[in-house]
XYZ file of C-alpha atoms in Angstrom:
341
model
C -18.435 -8.980 4.845
C -17.742 -11.989 2.592
C -16.471 -9.609 -0.099
C -14.012 -8.025 2.346
C -12.819 -11.431 3.521
C -12.215 -12.665 -0.007
C -10.537 -9.371 -0.982
C -8.281 -9.573 2.071
C -7.380 -13.189 1.293
C -6.598 -12.192 -2.307
C -4.427 -9.332 -1.059
C -2.415 -11.539 1.285
C -2.031 -14.270 -1.338
C -0.686 -11.764 -3.874
C 1.655 -10.254 -1.292
C 2.963 -13.684 -0.314
C 3.561 -14.657 -3.938
C 5.277 -11.350 -4.662
C 7.425 -11.699 -1.557
C 8.455 -15.191 -2.575
C 9.487 -13.945 -6.016
C 11.361 -10.990 -4.514
C 13.227 -13.245 -2.113
C 14.066 -15.779 -4.834
C 15.353 -12.945 -7.047
C 17.771 -11.925 -4.305
C 16.394 -8.397 -3.829
C 17.412 -6.593 -0.630
C 14.486 -7.029 1.780
C 13.032 -9.177 -1.013
C 9.962 -10.340 0.888
C 9.027 -6.714 1.566
C 9.737 -5.295 -1.895
C 8.125 -8.267 -3.628
C 4.951 -7.926 -1.568
C 4.807 -4.201 -2.327
C 5.349 -4.783 -6.041
C 2.659 -7.443 -6.362
C -0.056 -5.555 -4.462
C 0.863 -2.231 -6.091
C 0.582 -3.741 -9.589
C -2.738 -5.378 -8.725
C -4.086 -2.147 -7.210
C -3.221 -0.087 -10.280
C -4.609 -2.822 -12.552
C -7.997 -2.427 -10.877
C -8.129 -5.633 -8.802
C -10.355 -5.443 -5.766
C -7.959 -5.563 -2.821
C -8.702 -4.907 0.840
C -6.507 -4.342 3.866
C -8.527 -4.053 7.100
C -7.588 -1.594 9.831
C -7.250 -4.424 12.353
C -4.529 -5.970 10.219
C -2.717 -2.645 10.040
C -2.744 -2.397 13.845
C -1.352 -5.937 14.010
C 1.471 -4.954 11.648
C 2.378 -1.974 13.817
C 2.467 -4.187 16.911
C 4.670 -6.740 15.122
C 7.007 -3.974 13.953
C 7.105 -2.651 17.510
C 8.100 -6.140 18.654
C 10.932 -6.260 16.105
C 12.218 -2.880 17.303
C 11.847 -3.569 21.009
C 13.464 -6.987 20.726
C 16.605 -5.436 19.225
C 17.266 -3.449 22.411
C 19.281 -4.829 25.313
C 20.414 -3.788 28.797
C 23.321 -2.082 27.018
C 20.804 0.393 25.569
C 21.221 2.942 28.372
C 24.975 3.169 27.936
C 24.672 3.240 24.144
C 21.789 5.737 24.033
C 23.931 8.553 25.431
C 25.902 8.506 22.190
C 22.685 8.906 20.196
C 21.968 12.494 21.288
C 23.884 14.090 18.353
C 22.007 11.929 15.840
C 18.662 12.625 17.539
C 19.353 16.370 17.456
C 20.307 16.060 13.794
C 17.063 14.193 13.164
C 14.980 17.128 14.416
C 16.966 19.517 12.220
C 16.582 17.199 9.227
C 12.795 16.916 9.610
C 12.286 20.673 9.854
C 14.681 21.263 6.956
C 12.810 18.766 4.783
C 9.439 20.247 5.695
C 10.339 23.828 4.858
C 12.663 23.159 1.909
C 10.450 20.691 0.047
C 7.262 22.642 0.774
C 8.739 25.958 -0.399
C 10.323 24.445 -3.504
C 7.161 22.608 -4.552
C 5.120 25.782 -4.151
C 7.577 27.844 -6.221
C 8.468 25.400 -8.986
C 5.221 23.472 -9.522
C 1.551 24.285 -9.950
C 0.736 23.065 -6.434
C -0.769 25.587 -4.028
C 0.995 26.524 -0.797
C -1.345 24.399 1.330
C -1.060 21.392 -0.970
C 2.738 21.743 -1.087
C 3.092 21.870 2.701
C 0.856 18.868 3.355
C 2.484 16.902 0.514
C 5.951 17.574 1.964
C 5.176 16.838 5.623
C 7.399 13.939 6.783
C 5.122 11.374 8.361
C 1.718 11.073 10.097
C -0.088 10.400 6.825
C -3.485 9.808 8.472
C -3.224 13.116 10.342
C -2.143 14.876 7.142
C -5.097 13.554 5.144
C -7.540 14.465 7.920
C -6.094 17.975 7.982
C -6.160 18.265 4.183
C -9.913 17.700 4.192
C -10.398 20.655 6.560
C -8.468 23.309 4.619
C -8.512 24.578 1.017
C -6.137 22.262 -0.805
C -6.169 19.442 -3.345
C -6.738 16.347 -1.168
C -6.287 13.757 -3.979
C -2.933 15.329 -4.900
C -1.765 15.295 -1.283
C -2.804 11.660 -0.940
C -1.088 10.554 -4.148
C 2.148 12.520 -3.606
C 2.479 11.283 -0.025
C 1.813 7.700 -1.149
C 4.275 7.841 -4.043
C 6.911 9.464 -1.815
C 6.565 6.677 0.737
C 6.724 4.080 -2.035
C 9.962 5.549 -3.400
C 11.526 5.727 0.057
C 10.630 2.120 0.829
C 12.026 0.906 -2.496
C 15.178 3.055 -2.538
C 16.350 2.695 1.037
C 16.856 -1.105 0.986
C 18.990 -0.662 -2.150
C 21.037 2.107 -0.522
C 21.471 0.193 2.721
C 22.313 -3.064 0.980
C 24.854 -1.271 -1.165
C 26.912 -0.133 1.812
C 30.429 -1.542 1.708
C 32.648 -1.975 4.723
C 30.136 -0.623 7.237
C 29.539 -2.244 10.579
C 26.524 -4.546 10.772
C 25.000 -6.320 13.732
C 24.812 -10.086 13.732
C 22.513 -11.783 16.223
C 22.291 -15.534 16.578
C 19.688 -17.831 18.113
C 16.118 -17.300 19.329
C 14.987 -17.505 22.965
C 11.312 -18.434 22.747
C 10.404 -17.876 26.409
C 11.671 -14.314 26.163
C 9.833 -13.928 22.850
C 6.534 -15.003 24.441
C 6.970 -12.492 27.284
C 7.870 -9.809 24.772
C 4.768 -10.457 22.629
C 2.485 -10.250 25.676
C 4.127 -7.035 26.871
C 3.937 -5.477 23.396
C 0.230 -6.252 23.065
C -0.486 -4.827 26.517
C 1.572 -1.710 25.794
C -0.253 -1.120 22.501
C -3.650 -1.481 24.209
C -2.699 0.991 26.955
C -1.351 3.595 24.513
C -4.433 3.292 22.294
C -6.666 3.784 25.298
C -4.672 6.912 26.199
C -5.026 8.109 22.568
C -1.309 8.711 22.135
C 0.209 9.422 18.685
C 1.162 6.251 16.763
C -0.333 4.353 19.701
C 0.005 0.776 18.421
C 3.618 1.245 17.354
C 4.616 3.284 20.414
C 2.964 0.905 22.894
C 4.408 -2.205 21.272
C 7.916 -0.719 21.280
C 7.642 0.343 24.921
C 6.218 -2.998 26.052
C 8.745 -5.061 24.113
C 11.605 -2.784 25.155
C 10.669 -3.155 28.820
C 11.090 -6.926 28.567
C 14.310 -6.695 26.549
C 15.865 -4.071 28.814
C 15.024 -6.240 31.845
C 17.491 -8.800 30.537
C 15.158 -11.138 28.623
C 16.973 -10.970 25.294
C 15.104 -12.643 22.433
C 18.102 -12.822 20.118
C 17.257 -13.314 16.458
C 13.563 -13.185 15.610
C 12.266 -16.422 14.023
C 12.510 -16.354 10.242
C 8.801 -17.109 9.858
C 7.860 -14.116 12.004
C 10.141 -11.773 10.044
C 8.755 -13.019 6.718
C 5.195 -12.536 7.995
C 5.981 -8.964 9.057
C 7.530 -8.196 5.662
C 4.557 -9.620 3.731
C 1.925 -7.852 5.845
C 3.809 -4.556 5.708
C 4.317 -4.823 1.940
C 0.632 -5.522 1.421
C -0.284 -2.537 3.591
C 1.842 -0.196 1.460
C 0.790 -1.613 -1.913
C -2.924 -1.422 -1.157
C -2.676 2.299 -0.420
C -2.956 2.706 -4.199
C -6.291 0.864 -4.405
C -8.784 2.927 -6.450
C -5.880 4.882 -7.981
C -5.270 4.872 -11.717
C -1.955 4.463 -13.474
C -2.635 7.664 -15.416
C -3.236 9.683 -12.264
C -0.097 8.251 -10.708
C 1.957 9.015 -13.828
C 0.669 12.609 -13.869
C 2.035 13.265 -10.373
C 5.171 11.155 -10.799
C 7.495 14.038 -11.812
C 6.454 16.126 -8.797
C 6.802 13.131 -6.487
C 10.242 12.225 -7.865
C 11.339 15.834 -7.438
C 10.092 15.773 -3.843
C 11.948 12.532 -3.116
C 15.164 13.844 -4.674
C 15.045 16.998 -2.531
C 14.279 14.901 0.532
C 17.224 12.560 -0.049
C 19.564 15.492 -0.728
C 18.571 17.316 2.468
C 18.672 14.123 4.541
C 22.096 13.120 3.234
C 23.537 16.603 3.745
C 22.624 16.472 7.432
C 23.262 12.765 8.019
C 26.759 12.588 6.516
C 28.628 14.936 8.891
C 26.818 13.421 11.890
C 27.734 9.945 10.653
C 31.415 10.923 10.530
C 31.427 12.817 13.840
C 29.463 10.202 15.810
C 31.010 7.158 14.049
C 27.634 5.789 12.933
C 27.274 3.906 9.612
C 25.945 6.388 7.070
C 23.309 4.060 5.624
C 22.078 3.208 9.117
C 21.652 6.923 9.768
C 19.833 7.341 6.448
C 17.360 4.658 7.502
C 16.921 6.420 10.849
C 16.366 9.790 9.129
C 13.951 8.552 6.447
C 11.043 11.040 6.520
C 8.328 8.403 6.571
C 7.781 4.676 6.749
C 8.350 4.264 10.484
C 6.829 0.790 10.233
C 9.219 -0.140 7.423
C 12.665 1.353 8.032
C 13.432 -0.674 11.158
C 12.472 -3.805 9.229
C 14.862 -2.834 6.443
C 17.592 -2.294 9.033
C 16.825 -5.729 10.421
C 16.951 -7.270 6.938
C 20.315 -5.773 5.951
C 22.032 -6.194 9.323
C 21.944 -2.668 10.753
C 20.840 -1.806 14.304
C 17.026 -1.984 14.156
C 16.745 -0.586 17.693
C 18.696 2.529 16.749
C 16.589 3.055 13.616
C 13.307 2.326 15.389
C 13.968 4.659 18.329
C 14.867 7.465 15.922
C 11.609 6.960 14.015
C 9.669 6.935 17.252
C 11.367 10.241 18.153
C 10.490 11.576 14.679
C 6.833 10.677 15.058
C 6.580 12.275 18.491
C 8.483 15.411 17.447
C 6.486 15.951 14.259
C 3.186 15.308 16.070
C 4.051 17.912 18.721
C 5.329 20.367 16.080
C 2.336 19.983 13.774
C -0.030 22.552 15.398
C 2.664 25.262 15.267
C 3.739 24.411 11.724
C 0.085 24.370 10.668
C -0.339 27.971 11.871
C 2.831 29.056 10.111
C 2.331 27.291 6.780
C -1.400 26.839 6.132
C -3.655 29.502 4.674
C -7.394 29.401 5.425
C -8.216 31.324 2.268
C -9.148 29.516 -0.935
C -6.293 28.269 -3.207
């Protein structure tokens, strides 16, 4: 117990220091990228880091609060215009799944099962549980999924920050009474969804609870800077520590395959997002954040950091998680072989 406490404290201290450096260096979403960089480097260097599951649930609730707080009573009138982008999202996720899986299986030494589970966009815990039940290379699936998420989290702030002339949302002021109500509602919503065993329960419940308060007219406005920094640091530490017990050599061995997977993913996502962006008059980089095939707990934060609509991005990721969770049993039957690799 004492070892876990000291390892957790070390993890958070490293993440905080890295975030401070990232922010001081002027990186987009610097607190997030800095925290990831510091904990990733320490993990690969063999430092004993620990990130407890309770802290991960807290992060998901905090992210749900940030998404829910960005909604307003105008949501219902605005949401009608989101249907084309939501439909495009479903197409993009299926396209990524089939295209990346097929290409990895044909052009690399990965088996069909390993390729499919490595390419699946999201639900990493479910993917790893499934990988252990079928003939495939579980360490490869774990590493490729982790590296893919890492690349997405690092690349997307740079892409979003680099947007020129696109609309961004500016929110001023914080209403602390509304924030207190929102935090209570988010915690209650997360507890209810976890009890009902819903997919992504902590994130889903927190979004629904926070959104209920926001949509009732209790607008929080801008989240306090300290809360946003805390969310960035905790989220960065959560991502960086996924590489604990991994070696730099093992990571380097799978780097070409992972980079290839990310490149295909970005190409497919962009090809679908661009025409929808033009037709629906939605900033392209905002749509890219919404269509990112992973990192639901991160992309809304990036949108928040660079001035895009975090509610739009968060709702799309919630839709992605639900859609891919419901599609998974069917896709599993279509794509997974029960015979040995």
